[in-house]
Amino acid sequence: MNVTYYGHSSFLFEIEGSKVLFDPFISPNPLASAIDVAKIEADYLLLSHGHGDHVADAEAIGQRTGAEVVAIAEIAGWFGNKGLKAAYPMNIGGKVKLPFGTVKMVAAAHSSSLPDGSYGGIAAGFVVEAEGKTFYFAGDTALTYDMKLIGEQYKLDFALLPIGDNYTMGIDDALIAADWVGASKIIGMHYDTFPAIAIDQEATKEKAQLAGKELVLLTIGETISL
């Protein structure tokens, strides 16, 4: 599978012919100013929670591409009322089978509200099984013992974890989380976008290396194969 990073916590996965876009916050992000949002294609929008820095471009991309929204029921309903396809309302612990694989919604410890201030349900993460691989997209979260359940239920190939601190886990807790979920490879997210979550990338990579983890920090616009 190919993965393209669009900054903050936004990633486009190309899996089994489907384009799966996580948490699109691109056009308001000055670090992603070189990305043309109008050229991003998506078949599915997986939204971890309702904060603007995770859903800012969801409506525009969904309207243009016809992408299906996969999110907690309150968020799916909110975007459905805006005319997006929202046939996959979920809640914590639920799993849906999609053309590219399966998506299970798992717990996250974070707040959630939608851009207009309305109730956004609770924050979530996703475990995706596709193309013979299994990965965990944590969304915004603190370190939580619920992560141990993921490690007990799945054998992960990699995990996408927030590392910016302040609003989410920092690298120290993220490395514990990686142990608990059983991931030796971490793709970092939710860092450097705002002053409050700026990190020293080299020092952060060194911490991960000392903990026996491979930490991948992608350049915005970069595509890798996993």
Short mmCIF file of C-alpha atoms in Angstrom, two decimals:
data_model
loop_
_atom_site.label_atom_id
_atom_site.label_comp_id
_atom_site.label_asym_id
_atom_site.label_seq_id
_atom_site.Cartn_x
_atom_site.Cartn_y
_atom_site.Cartn_z
CA MET A 1 0.00 0.00 0.00
CA ASN A 2 1.11 3.55 -0.72
CA VAL A 3 0.80 6.33 1.86
CA THR A 4 0.97 10.06 1.18
CA TYR A 5 1.36 12.55 4.01
CA TYR A 6 -0.53 15.85 3.82
CA GLY A 7 0.59 17.29 7.14
CA HIS A 8 -0.64 17.20 10.74
CA SER A 9 -2.66 13.96 10.96
CA SER A 10 -3.76 13.74 7.34
CA PHE A 11 -2.71 10.68 5.35
CA LEU A 12 -3.95 9.21 2.07
CA PHE A 13 -3.69 5.42 1.87
CA GLU A 14 -4.03 3.72 -1.50
CA ILE A 15 -5.28 0.23 -0.67
CA GLU A 16 -6.73 -2.39 -3.02
CA GLY A 17 -7.66 0.28 -5.55
CA SER A 18 -9.34 2.49 -2.94
CA LYS A 19 -8.15 5.90 -1.79
CA VAL A 20 -8.63 6.20 1.96
CA LEU A 21 -8.08 9.68 3.42
CA PHE A 22 -7.64 10.15 7.16
CA ASP A 23 -8.42 13.41 8.99
CA PRO A 24 -8.09 15.97 6.15
CA PHE A 25 -6.74 19.24 7.58
CA ILE A 26 -4.78 20.63 4.67
CA SER A 27 -5.94 23.97 3.25
CA PRO A 28 -5.82 25.82 6.62
CA ASN A 29 -2.38 24.38 7.42
CA PRO A 30 0.37 26.80 6.33
CA LEU A 31 2.90 23.95 6.40
CA ALA A 32 0.85 22.23 3.66
CA SER A 33 0.52 25.28 1.41
CA ALA A 34 2.16 23.44 -1.49
CA ILE A 35 -0.62 20.82 -1.52
CA ASP A 36 -3.48 21.44 -3.97
CA VAL A 37 -6.51 20.10 -2.10
CA ALA A 38 -8.60 20.27 -5.27
CA LYS A 39 -6.44 17.51 -6.76
CA ILE A 40 -6.78 15.07 -3.87
CA GLU A 41 -9.02 12.13 -4.72
CA ALA A 42 -10.70 10.02 -2.06
CA ASP A 43 -13.12 7.12 -1.94
CA TYR A 44 -13.38 7.08 1.86
CA LEU A 45 -12.92 9.72 4.54
CA LEU A 46 -11.98 8.22 7.92
CA LEU A 47 -12.49 10.88 10.57
CA SER A 48 -11.19 10.24 14.08
CA HIS A 49 -13.07 13.13 15.73
CA GLY A 50 -14.71 16.45 14.93
CA HIS A 51 -12.09 19.08 15.68
CA GLY A 52 -11.35 21.46 12.85
CA ASP A 53 -7.72 20.40 12.61
CA HIS A 54 -8.97 16.94 11.57
CA VAL A 55 -12.05 17.65 9.43
CA ALA A 56 -11.44 21.08 7.88
CA ASP A 57 -11.35 19.81 4.29
CA ALA A 58 -13.71 16.87 4.70
CA GLU A 59 -16.80 18.64 3.39
CA ALA A 60 -15.13 20.08 0.27
CA ILE A 61 -13.34 16.83 -0.58
CA GLY A 62 -16.44 14.76 0.11
CA GLN A 63 -18.67 16.95 -2.03
CA ARG A 64 -16.22 16.92 -4.95
CA THR A 65 -15.23 13.25 -4.88
CA GLY A 66 -18.32 11.55 -3.49
CA ALA A 67 -16.16 9.92 -0.81
CA GLU A 68 -17.93 7.88 1.88
CA VAL A 69 -17.61 9.17 5.44
CA VAL A 70 -16.54 6.59 8.04
CA ALA A 71 -16.81 8.12 11.51
CA ILE A 72 -18.58 7.97 14.83
CA ALA A 73 -22.33 8.28 14.35
CA GLU A 74 -22.62 11.93 15.39
CA ILE A 75 -19.95 13.05 12.94
CA ALA A 76 -21.29 10.90 10.13
CA GLY A 77 -24.74 12.37 10.70
CA TRP A 78 -23.40 15.93 10.74
CA PHE A 79 -21.63 15.49 7.41
CA GLY A 80 -24.60 13.57 6.02
CA ASN A 81 -26.76 16.62 6.70
CA LYS A 82 -24.31 18.59 4.57
CA GLY A 83 -24.90 16.28 1.64
CA LEU A 84 -21.95 13.93 2.00
CA LYS A 85 -22.30 10.18 1.69
CA ALA A 86 -22.38 8.89 5.25
CA ALA A 87 -23.55 5.30 5.15
CA TYR A 88 -20.95 4.11 7.71
CA PRO A 89 -21.83 5.62 11.09
CA MET A 90 -19.86 3.72 13.74
CA ASN A 91 -19.17 3.62 17.44
CA ILE A 92 -16.39 2.34 19.68
CA GLY A 93 -15.79 -1.39 19.26
CA GLY A 94 -17.67 -1.68 15.98
CA LYS A 95 -16.18 -3.02 12.77
CA VAL A 96 -17.21 -2.47 9.15
CA LYS A 97 -16.16 -4.37 6.06
CA LEU A 98 -15.30 -2.12 3.13
CA PRO A 99 -14.06 -2.98 -0.37
CA PHE A 100 -10.42 -2.45 0.65
CA GLY A 101 -10.56 -4.30 3.99
CA THR A 102 -12.02 -3.98 7.48
CA VAL A 103 -12.07 -0.97 9.79
CA LYS A 104 -12.58 -1.28 13.55
CA MET A 105 -13.26 1.80 15.65
CA VAL A 106 -11.27 1.80 18.89
CA ALA A 107 -11.14 4.04 21.92
CA ALA A 108 -9.20 7.30 22.11
CA ALA A 109 -8.84 9.59 25.12
CA HIS A 110 -9.54 13.07 23.76
CA SER A 111 -12.33 15.62 23.43
CA SER A 112 -14.47 16.09 20.31
CA SER A 113 -16.78 18.73 18.94
CA LEU A 114 -17.64 19.80 15.40
CA PRO A 115 -16.57 23.07 13.76
CA ASP A 116 -19.90 24.75 14.55
CA GLY A 117 -19.60 23.73 18.20
CA SER A 118 -22.14 20.93 18.02
CA TYR A 119 -21.63 17.60 19.75
CA GLY A 120 -19.12 15.36 17.97
CA GLY A 121 -19.58 12.18 19.94
CA ILE A 122 -16.32 10.93 21.41
CA ALA A 123 -12.89 10.72 19.84
CA ALA A 124 -11.78 7.44 18.29
CA GLY A 125 -9.00 5.62 16.53
CA PHE A 126 -9.09 2.94 13.84
CA VAL A 127 -7.53 -0.47 13.33
CA VAL A 128 -7.42 -1.31 9.62
CA GLU A 129 -6.84 -4.77 8.15
CA ALA A 130 -6.07 -4.69 4.43
CA GLU A 131 -3.69 -6.16 1.86
CA GLY A 132 -2.46 -8.67 4.43
CA LYS A 133 -1.38 -5.87 6.78
CA THR A 134 -2.82 -4.48 9.99
CA PHE A 135 -2.25 -0.93 11.22
CA TYR A 136 -3.50 1.38 13.93
CA PHE A 137 -4.41 5.02 13.33
CA ALA A 138 -4.63 6.44 16.84
CA GLY A 139 -6.16 9.83 16.05
CA ASP A 140 -5.75 12.34 18.86
CA THR A 141 -5.29 10.53 22.14
CA ALA A 142 -3.54 10.32 25.45
CA LEU A 143 -1.81 7.15 26.52
CA THR A 144 -4.55 4.82 27.69
CA TYR A 145 -4.68 1.25 28.94
CA ASP A 146 -7.23 0.48 26.20
CA MET A 147 -4.24 0.32 23.86
CA LYS A 148 -3.24 -2.94 25.50
CA LEU A 149 -6.38 -4.51 24.05
CA ILE A 150 -5.14 -3.69 20.56
CA GLY A 151 -1.86 -5.44 21.28
CA GLU A 152 -3.72 -8.47 22.57
CA GLN A 153 -6.15 -8.68 19.64
CA TYR A 154 -3.94 -7.78 16.69
CA LYS A 155 -0.46 -8.20 15.30
CA LEU A 156 0.32 -4.74 13.97
CA ASP A 157 2.65 -3.96 11.10
CA PHE A 158 2.84 -0.30 12.06
CA ALA A 159 1.04 2.40 14.04
CA LEU A 160 0.32 6.05 13.33
CA LEU A 161 0.68 7.85 16.66
CA PRO A 162 0.51 11.51 17.73
CA ILE A 163 3.82 12.73 19.15
CA GLY A 164 3.44 16.51 19.50
CA ASP A 165 2.43 16.61 23.18
CA ASN A 166 0.27 19.36 24.71
CA TYR A 167 -3.01 18.28 23.02
CA THR A 168 -2.09 14.59 22.72
CA MET A 169 0.65 12.18 23.74
CA GLY A 170 4.22 13.31 23.39
CA ILE A 171 6.98 11.00 22.24
CA ASP A 172 7.58 9.47 25.69
CA ASP A 173 4.00 8.28 26.05
CA ALA A 174 3.83 7.38 22.36
CA LEU A 175 6.74 4.99 22.82
CA ILE A 176 4.89 3.32 25.69
CA ALA A 177 1.79 3.18 23.49
CA ALA A 178 3.83 1.51 20.75
CA ASP A 179 4.91 -1.16 23.22
CA TRP A 180 1.34 -1.72 24.38
CA VAL A 181 -0.10 -2.05 20.87
CA GLY A 182 2.85 -4.15 19.72
CA ALA A 183 4.21 -1.83 17.03
CA SER A 184 7.92 -1.60 16.30
CA LYS A 185 7.34 0.88 13.47
CA ILE A 186 5.73 4.25 14.24
CA ILE A 187 4.60 6.90 11.78
CA GLY A 188 4.52 10.17 13.68
CA MET A 189 1.67 12.65 13.38
CA HIS A 190 0.15 15.70 15.07
CA TYR A 191 3.43 17.58 15.51
CA ASP A 192 5.01 20.88 14.31
CA THR A 193 1.75 22.32 12.92
CA PHE A 194 1.36 24.83 15.76
CA PRO A 195 3.93 26.29 18.17
CA ALA A 196 2.43 24.31 21.05
CA ILE A 197 3.22 21.00 19.32
CA ALA A 198 6.60 21.83 17.79
CA ILE A 199 9.19 19.11 18.36
CA ASP A 200 12.93 18.63 17.99
CA GLN A 201 12.80 16.00 15.26
CA GLU A 202 16.32 14.69 15.70
CA ALA A 203 16.00 14.36 19.47
CA THR A 204 12.62 12.67 19.02
CA LYS A 205 14.05 10.16 16.54
CA GLU A 206 16.92 9.47 18.92
CA LYS A 207 14.48 8.69 21.75
CA ALA A 208 12.64 6.27 19.49
CA GLN A 209 15.86 4.59 18.41
CA LEU A 210 16.97 4.15 22.01
CA ALA A 211 13.59 2.54 22.72
CA GLY A 212 14.11 0.10 19.86
CA LYS A 213 11.46 1.68 17.64
CA GLU A 214 11.60 2.88 14.05
CA LEU A 215 10.08 6.37 13.95
CA VAL A 216 9.13 7.64 10.49
CA LEU A 217 8.59 11.40 10.15
CA LEU A 218 7.35 12.09 6.65
CA THR A 219 7.79 15.28 4.67
CA ILE A 220 4.50 16.87 3.67
CA GLY A 221 3.65 15.61 0.18
CA GLU A 222 5.90 12.58 0.52
CA THR A 223 4.64 9.15 -0.58
CA ILE A 224 6.04 5.87 0.74
CA SER A 225 5.17 2.21 0.28
CA LEU A 226 4.39 0.05 3.29
#
